[in-house]
């Protein structure tokens, strides 16, 4: 599970977004980057979380933040999710879990009494120089922007 801590160098990730465009850490140099990992596109908790970030997007931009959502969904599922809710930020379709594993958010989970492996809802705030500034593991889906922006 998550071994990355505040003060660590963020992984030099690279992934494909909902439109097939490559996105990597270096694209965001000079900006703060919020990388939020969520279990599955279009599910209630993930929708609430992403919509809260969308509704506060101007506040993020005003504070020099870029946003990037990541799950193991297909590009098609991510595109549908992004279009339906009009997200102003890209969503990585990390089907091979290379970004998910680089950040250490894949692991055993429990839901309704059964155990399985999946993505742990975790958000990383990375500063302008690629250093992890915050790691949020207790994500409040309906007020996540407030957890990040304070």
C-alpha atoms as a PDB file:
ATOM      1  CA  UNK A   1       0.000   0.000   0.000  1.00  0.00           C
ATOM      2  CA  UNK A   2       0.911   3.672  -0.074  1.00  0.00           C
ATOM      3  CA  UNK A   3       4.520   4.077   0.932  1.00  0.00           C
ATOM      4  CA  UNK A   4       4.946   7.536  -0.590  1.00  0.00           C
ATOM      5  CA  UNK A   5       5.069  10.245   2.055  1.00  0.00           C
ATOM      6  CA  UNK A   6       5.107  14.026   2.265  1.00  0.00           C
ATOM      7  CA  UNK A   7       8.528  15.210   1.135  1.00  0.00           C
ATOM      8  CA  UNK A   8       9.109  12.299  -1.269  1.00  0.00           C
ATOM      9  CA  UNK A   9       9.799  12.813  -4.963  1.00  0.00           C
ATOM     10  CA  UNK A  10       6.631  11.983  -6.946  1.00  0.00           C
ATOM     11  CA  UNK A  11       6.930   9.022  -9.343  1.00  0.00           C
ATOM     12  CA  UNK A  12       7.800   9.992 -12.935  1.00  0.00           C
ATOM     13  CA  UNK A  13       4.547   8.543 -14.239  1.00  0.00           C
ATOM     14  CA  UNK A  14       3.230   8.428 -17.771  1.00  0.00           C
ATOM     15  CA  UNK A  15      -0.267   7.380 -18.797  1.00  0.00           C
ATOM     16  CA  UNK A  16      -2.950   7.765 -21.450  1.00  0.00           C
ATOM     17  CA  UNK A  17      -6.031   9.902 -20.802  1.00  0.00           C
ATOM     18  CA  UNK A  18      -9.622   9.479 -21.961  1.00  0.00           C
ATOM     19  CA  UNK A  19      -8.745  10.853 -25.428  1.00  0.00           C
ATOM     20  CA  UNK A  20      -5.637   8.707 -25.910  1.00  0.00           C
ATOM     21  CA  UNK A  21      -3.323  11.633 -25.103  1.00  0.00           C
ATOM     22  CA  UNK A  22      -0.171  10.889 -23.123  1.00  0.00           C
ATOM     23  CA  UNK A  23       0.129  12.654 -19.758  1.00  0.00           C
ATOM     24  CA  UNK A  24       3.202  12.633 -17.548  1.00  0.00           C
ATOM     25  CA  UNK A  25       4.508  14.346 -14.448  1.00  0.00           C
ATOM     26  CA  UNK A  26       6.861  16.592 -16.454  1.00  0.00           C
ATOM     27  CA  UNK A  27       3.830  18.144 -18.256  1.00  0.00           C
ATOM     28  CA  UNK A  28       2.935  19.854 -14.973  1.00  0.00           C
ATOM     29  CA  UNK A  29       6.297  21.408 -14.053  1.00  0.00           C
ATOM     30  CA  UNK A  30       5.724  24.836 -12.486  1.00  0.00           C
ATOM     31  CA  UNK A  31       2.203  23.931 -11.353  1.00  0.00           C
ATOM     32  CA  UNK A  32       0.900  22.132  -8.312  1.00  0.00           C
ATOM     33  CA  UNK A  33      -0.677  18.852  -9.375  1.00  0.00           C
ATOM     34  CA  UNK A  34      -3.510  17.054  -7.622  1.00  0.00           C
ATOM     35  CA  UNK A  35      -3.504  13.368  -8.639  1.00  0.00           C
ATOM     36  CA  UNK A  36      -6.643  11.712  -7.332  1.00  0.00           C
ATOM     37  CA  UNK A  37      -7.053   7.952  -7.561  1.00  0.00           C
ATOM     38  CA  UNK A  38     -10.579   6.571  -7.497  1.00  0.00           C
ATOM     39  CA  UNK A  39     -11.877   2.989  -7.673  1.00  0.00           C
ATOM     40  CA  UNK A  40     -14.326   3.149 -10.595  1.00  0.00           C
ATOM     41  CA  UNK A  41     -15.731   5.741 -12.994  1.00  0.00           C
ATOM     42  CA  UNK A  42     -19.431   6.604 -12.692  1.00  0.00           C
ATOM     43  CA  UNK A  43     -19.940   4.990  -9.263  1.00  0.00           C
ATOM     44  CA  UNK A  44     -21.618   7.141  -6.564  1.00  0.00           C
ATOM     45  CA  UNK A  45     -18.566   7.939  -4.407  1.00  0.00           C
ATOM     46  CA  UNK A  46     -16.266   8.566  -7.352  1.00  0.00           C
ATOM     47  CA  UNK A  47     -18.869  10.757  -9.036  1.00  0.00           C
ATOM     48  CA  UNK A  48     -19.390  12.807  -5.843  1.00  0.00           C
ATOM     49  CA  UNK A  49     -15.617  13.261  -5.453  1.00  0.00           C
ATOM     50  CA  UNK A  50     -14.930  14.261  -9.075  1.00  0.00           C
ATOM     51  CA  UNK A  51     -17.977  16.586  -9.183  1.00  0.00           C
ATOM     52  CA  UNK A  52     -16.800  18.360  -6.003  1.00  0.00           C
ATOM     53  CA  UNK A  53     -13.394  18.908  -7.641  1.00  0.00           C
ATOM     54  CA  UNK A  54     -15.118  20.100 -10.827  1.00  0.00           C
ATOM     55  CA  UNK A  55     -17.314  22.532  -8.897  1.00  0.00           C
ATOM     56  CA  UNK A  56     -14.217  24.051  -7.290  1.00  0.00           C
ATOM     57  CA  UNK A  57     -12.051  23.965 -10.416  1.00  0.00           C
ATOM     58  CA  UNK A  58     -11.750  27.758 -10.661  1.00  0.00           C
ATOM     59  CA  UNK A  59     -10.403  27.872  -7.084  1.00  0.00           C
ATOM     60  CA  UNK A  60      -7.791  25.267  -8.030  1.00  0.00           C
ATOM     61  CA  UNK A  61      -6.796  27.208 -11.143  1.00  0.00           C
ATOM     62  CA  UNK A  62      -6.576  30.468  -9.185  1.00  0.00           C
ATOM     63  CA  UNK A  63      -4.079  28.752  -6.866  1.00  0.00           C
ATOM     64  CA  UNK A  64      -1.926  27.314  -9.719  1.00  0.00           C
ATOM     65  CA  UNK A  65      -3.218  23.735  -9.394  1.00  0.00           C
ATOM     66  CA  UNK A  66      -3.808  21.237 -12.193  1.00  0.00           C
ATOM     67  CA  UNK A  67      -5.990  18.171 -11.584  1.00  0.00           C
ATOM     68  CA  UNK A  68      -5.614  14.636 -12.881  1.00  0.00           C
ATOM     69  CA  UNK A  69      -7.956  11.744 -12.100  1.00  0.00           C
ATOM     70  CA  UNK A  70      -6.742   8.142 -12.312  1.00  0.00           C
ATOM     71  CA  UNK A  71      -8.495   4.774 -12.263  1.00  0.00           C
ATOM     72  CA  UNK A  72      -8.052   1.424 -13.995  1.00  0.00           C
ATOM     73  CA  UNK A  73     -11.095   2.035 -16.218  1.00  0.00           C
ATOM     74  CA  UNK A  74     -10.826   1.921 -20.011  1.00  0.00           C
ATOM     75  CA  UNK A  75     -10.368   5.131 -21.996  1.00  0.00           C
ATOM     76  CA  UNK A  76     -13.947   4.687 -23.243  1.00  0.00           C
ATOM     77  CA  UNK A  77     -15.345   4.505 -19.680  1.00  0.00           C
ATOM     78  CA  UNK A  78     -13.248   7.520 -18.642  1.00  0.00           C
ATOM     79  CA  UNK A  79     -14.419   9.535 -21.677  1.00  0.00           C
ATOM     80  CA  UNK A  80     -18.050   8.711 -20.885  1.00  0.00           C
ATOM     81  CA  UNK A  81     -17.545   9.726 -17.225  1.00  0.00           C
ATOM     82  CA  UNK A  82     -15.784  12.983 -18.193  1.00  0.00           C
ATOM     83  CA  UNK A  83     -18.380  13.924 -20.835  1.00  0.00           C
ATOM     84  CA  UNK A  84     -21.423  13.078 -18.693  1.00  0.00           C
ATOM     85  CA  UNK A  85     -20.266  15.279 -15.799  1.00  0.00           C
ATOM     86  CA  UNK A  86     -18.324  17.850 -17.880  1.00  0.00           C
ATOM     87  CA  UNK A  87     -15.054  17.499 -15.982  1.00  0.00           C
ATOM     88  CA  UNK A  88     -12.560  20.236 -16.957  1.00  0.00           C
ATOM     89  CA  UNK A  89      -9.605  17.946 -16.152  1.00  0.00           C
ATOM     90  CA  UNK A  90      -8.232  14.773 -17.785  1.00  0.00           C
ATOM     91  CA  UNK A  91      -8.804  11.240 -16.484  1.00  0.00           C
ATOM     92  CA  UNK A  92      -6.084   8.633 -16.968  1.00  0.00           C
ATOM     93  CA  UNK A  93      -7.192   5.215 -18.180  1.00  0.00           C
ATOM     94  CA  UNK A  94      -4.569   3.228 -16.279  1.00  0.00           C
ATOM     95  CA  UNK A  95      -5.659  -0.237 -17.397  1.00  0.00           C
ATOM     96  CA  UNK A  96      -2.186  -1.758 -16.919  1.00  0.00           C
ATOM     97  CA  UNK A  97      -2.055  -0.120 -13.451  1.00  0.00           C
ATOM     98  CA  UNK A  98       1.435   1.316 -14.071  1.00  0.00           C
ATOM     99  CA  UNK A  99       0.541   4.712 -12.530  1.00  0.00           C
ATOM    100  CA  UNK A 100      -1.595   3.103  -9.800  1.00  0.00           C
ATOM    101  CA  UNK A 101       1.309   0.836  -8.809  1.00  0.00           C
ATOM    102  CA  UNK A 102       3.883   3.656  -9.061  1.00  0.00           C
ATOM    103  CA  UNK A 103       1.889   5.554  -6.423  1.00  0.00           C
ATOM    104  CA  UNK A 104       1.241   2.397  -4.366  1.00  0.00           C
ATOM    105  CA  UNK A 105      -2.550   2.677  -4.173  1.00  0.00           C
ATOM    106  CA  UNK A 106      -3.445  -0.873  -5.307  1.00  0.00           C
ATOM    107  CA  UNK A 107      -4.009  -3.441  -2.599  1.00  0.00           C
ATOM    108  CA  UNK A 108      -6.419  -5.511  -0.529  1.00  0.00           C
ATOM    109  CA  UNK A 109      -9.769  -3.925   0.303  1.00  0.00           C
ATOM    110  CA  UNK A 110     -12.865  -5.016   2.179  1.00  0.00           C
ATOM    111  CA  UNK A 111     -16.392  -4.269   1.062  1.00  0.00           C
ATOM    112  CA  UNK A 112     -19.541  -5.766   2.517  1.00  0.00           C
ATOM    113  CA  UNK A 113     -17.611  -8.589   4.137  1.00  0.00           C
ATOM    114  CA  UNK A 114     -15.583  -9.713   1.147  1.00  0.00           C
ATOM    115  CA  UNK A 115     -11.943  -9.046   0.459  1.00  0.00           C
ATOM    116  CA  UNK A 116     -10.520  -8.221  -2.953  1.00  0.00           C
ATOM    117  CA  UNK A 117      -7.740  -6.205  -4.542  1.00  0.00           C
ATOM    118  CA  UNK A 118      -8.555  -2.744  -5.795  1.00  0.00           C
ATOM    119  CA  UNK A 119      -7.668   0.932  -5.863  1.00  0.00           C
ATOM    120  CA  UNK A 120      -7.600   2.728  -2.548  1.00  0.00           C
ATOM    121  CA  UNK A 121      -9.164   6.176  -2.904  1.00  0.00           C
ATOM    122  CA  UNK A 122      -6.114   8.360  -2.321  1.00  0.00           C
ATOM    123  CA  UNK A 123      -5.102  11.856  -3.392  1.00  0.00           C
ATOM    124  CA  UNK A 124      -1.564  13.162  -3.805  1.00  0.00           C
ATOM    125  CA  UNK A 125      -0.764  16.868  -3.937  1.00  0.00           C
ATOM    126  CA  UNK A 126       2.527  17.420  -5.769  1.00  0.00           C
ATOM    127  CA  UNK A 127       4.308  20.772  -5.675  1.00  0.00           C
ATOM    128  CA  UNK A 128       5.801  22.723  -8.595  1.00  0.00           C
ATOM    129  CA  UNK A 129       9.083  20.793  -8.284  1.00  0.00           C
ATOM    130  CA  UNK A 130       7.608  17.291  -8.234  1.00  0.00           C
ATOM    131  CA  UNK A 131       7.732  16.844  -4.445  1.00  0.00           C
ATOM    132  CA  UNK A 132       4.738  15.321  -2.631  1.00  0.00           C
ATOM    133  CA  UNK A 133       3.220  18.045  -0.483  1.00  0.00           C
ATOM    134  CA  UNK A 134       0.249  16.094   0.862  1.00  0.00           C
ATOM    135  CA  UNK A 135      -1.193  12.563   0.847  1.00  0.00           C
ATOM    136  CA  UNK A 136      -4.906  12.290   1.618  1.00  0.00           C
ATOM    137  CA  UNK A 137      -6.103   8.771   2.390  1.00  0.00           C
ATOM    138  CA  UNK A 138      -9.307   9.640   4.283  1.00  0.00           C
ATOM    139  CA  UNK A 139     -10.990  11.254   1.285  1.00  0.00           C
ATOM    140  CA  UNK A 140     -14.333  12.937   1.966  1.00  0.00           C
ATOM    141  CA  UNK A 141     -15.969  12.496  -1.436  1.00  0.00           C
ATOM    142  CA  UNK A 142     -18.476  15.341  -1.084  1.00  0.00           C
ATOM    143  CA  UNK A 143     -15.994  17.892   0.272  1.00  0.00           C
ATOM    144  CA  UNK A 144     -12.685  16.810  -1.191  1.00  0.00           C
ATOM    145  CA  UNK A 145     -11.752  20.221  -2.625  1.00  0.00           C
ATOM    146  CA  UNK A 146     -11.882  21.648   0.897  1.00  0.00           C
ATOM    147  CA  UNK A 147      -9.493  18.940   2.112  1.00  0.00           C
ATOM    148  CA  UNK A 148      -6.974  19.994  -0.538  1.00  0.00           C
ATOM    149  CA  UNK A 149      -7.412  23.777  -0.619  1.00  0.00           C
ATOM    150  CA  UNK A 150      -8.160  24.154   3.088  1.00  0.00           C
END
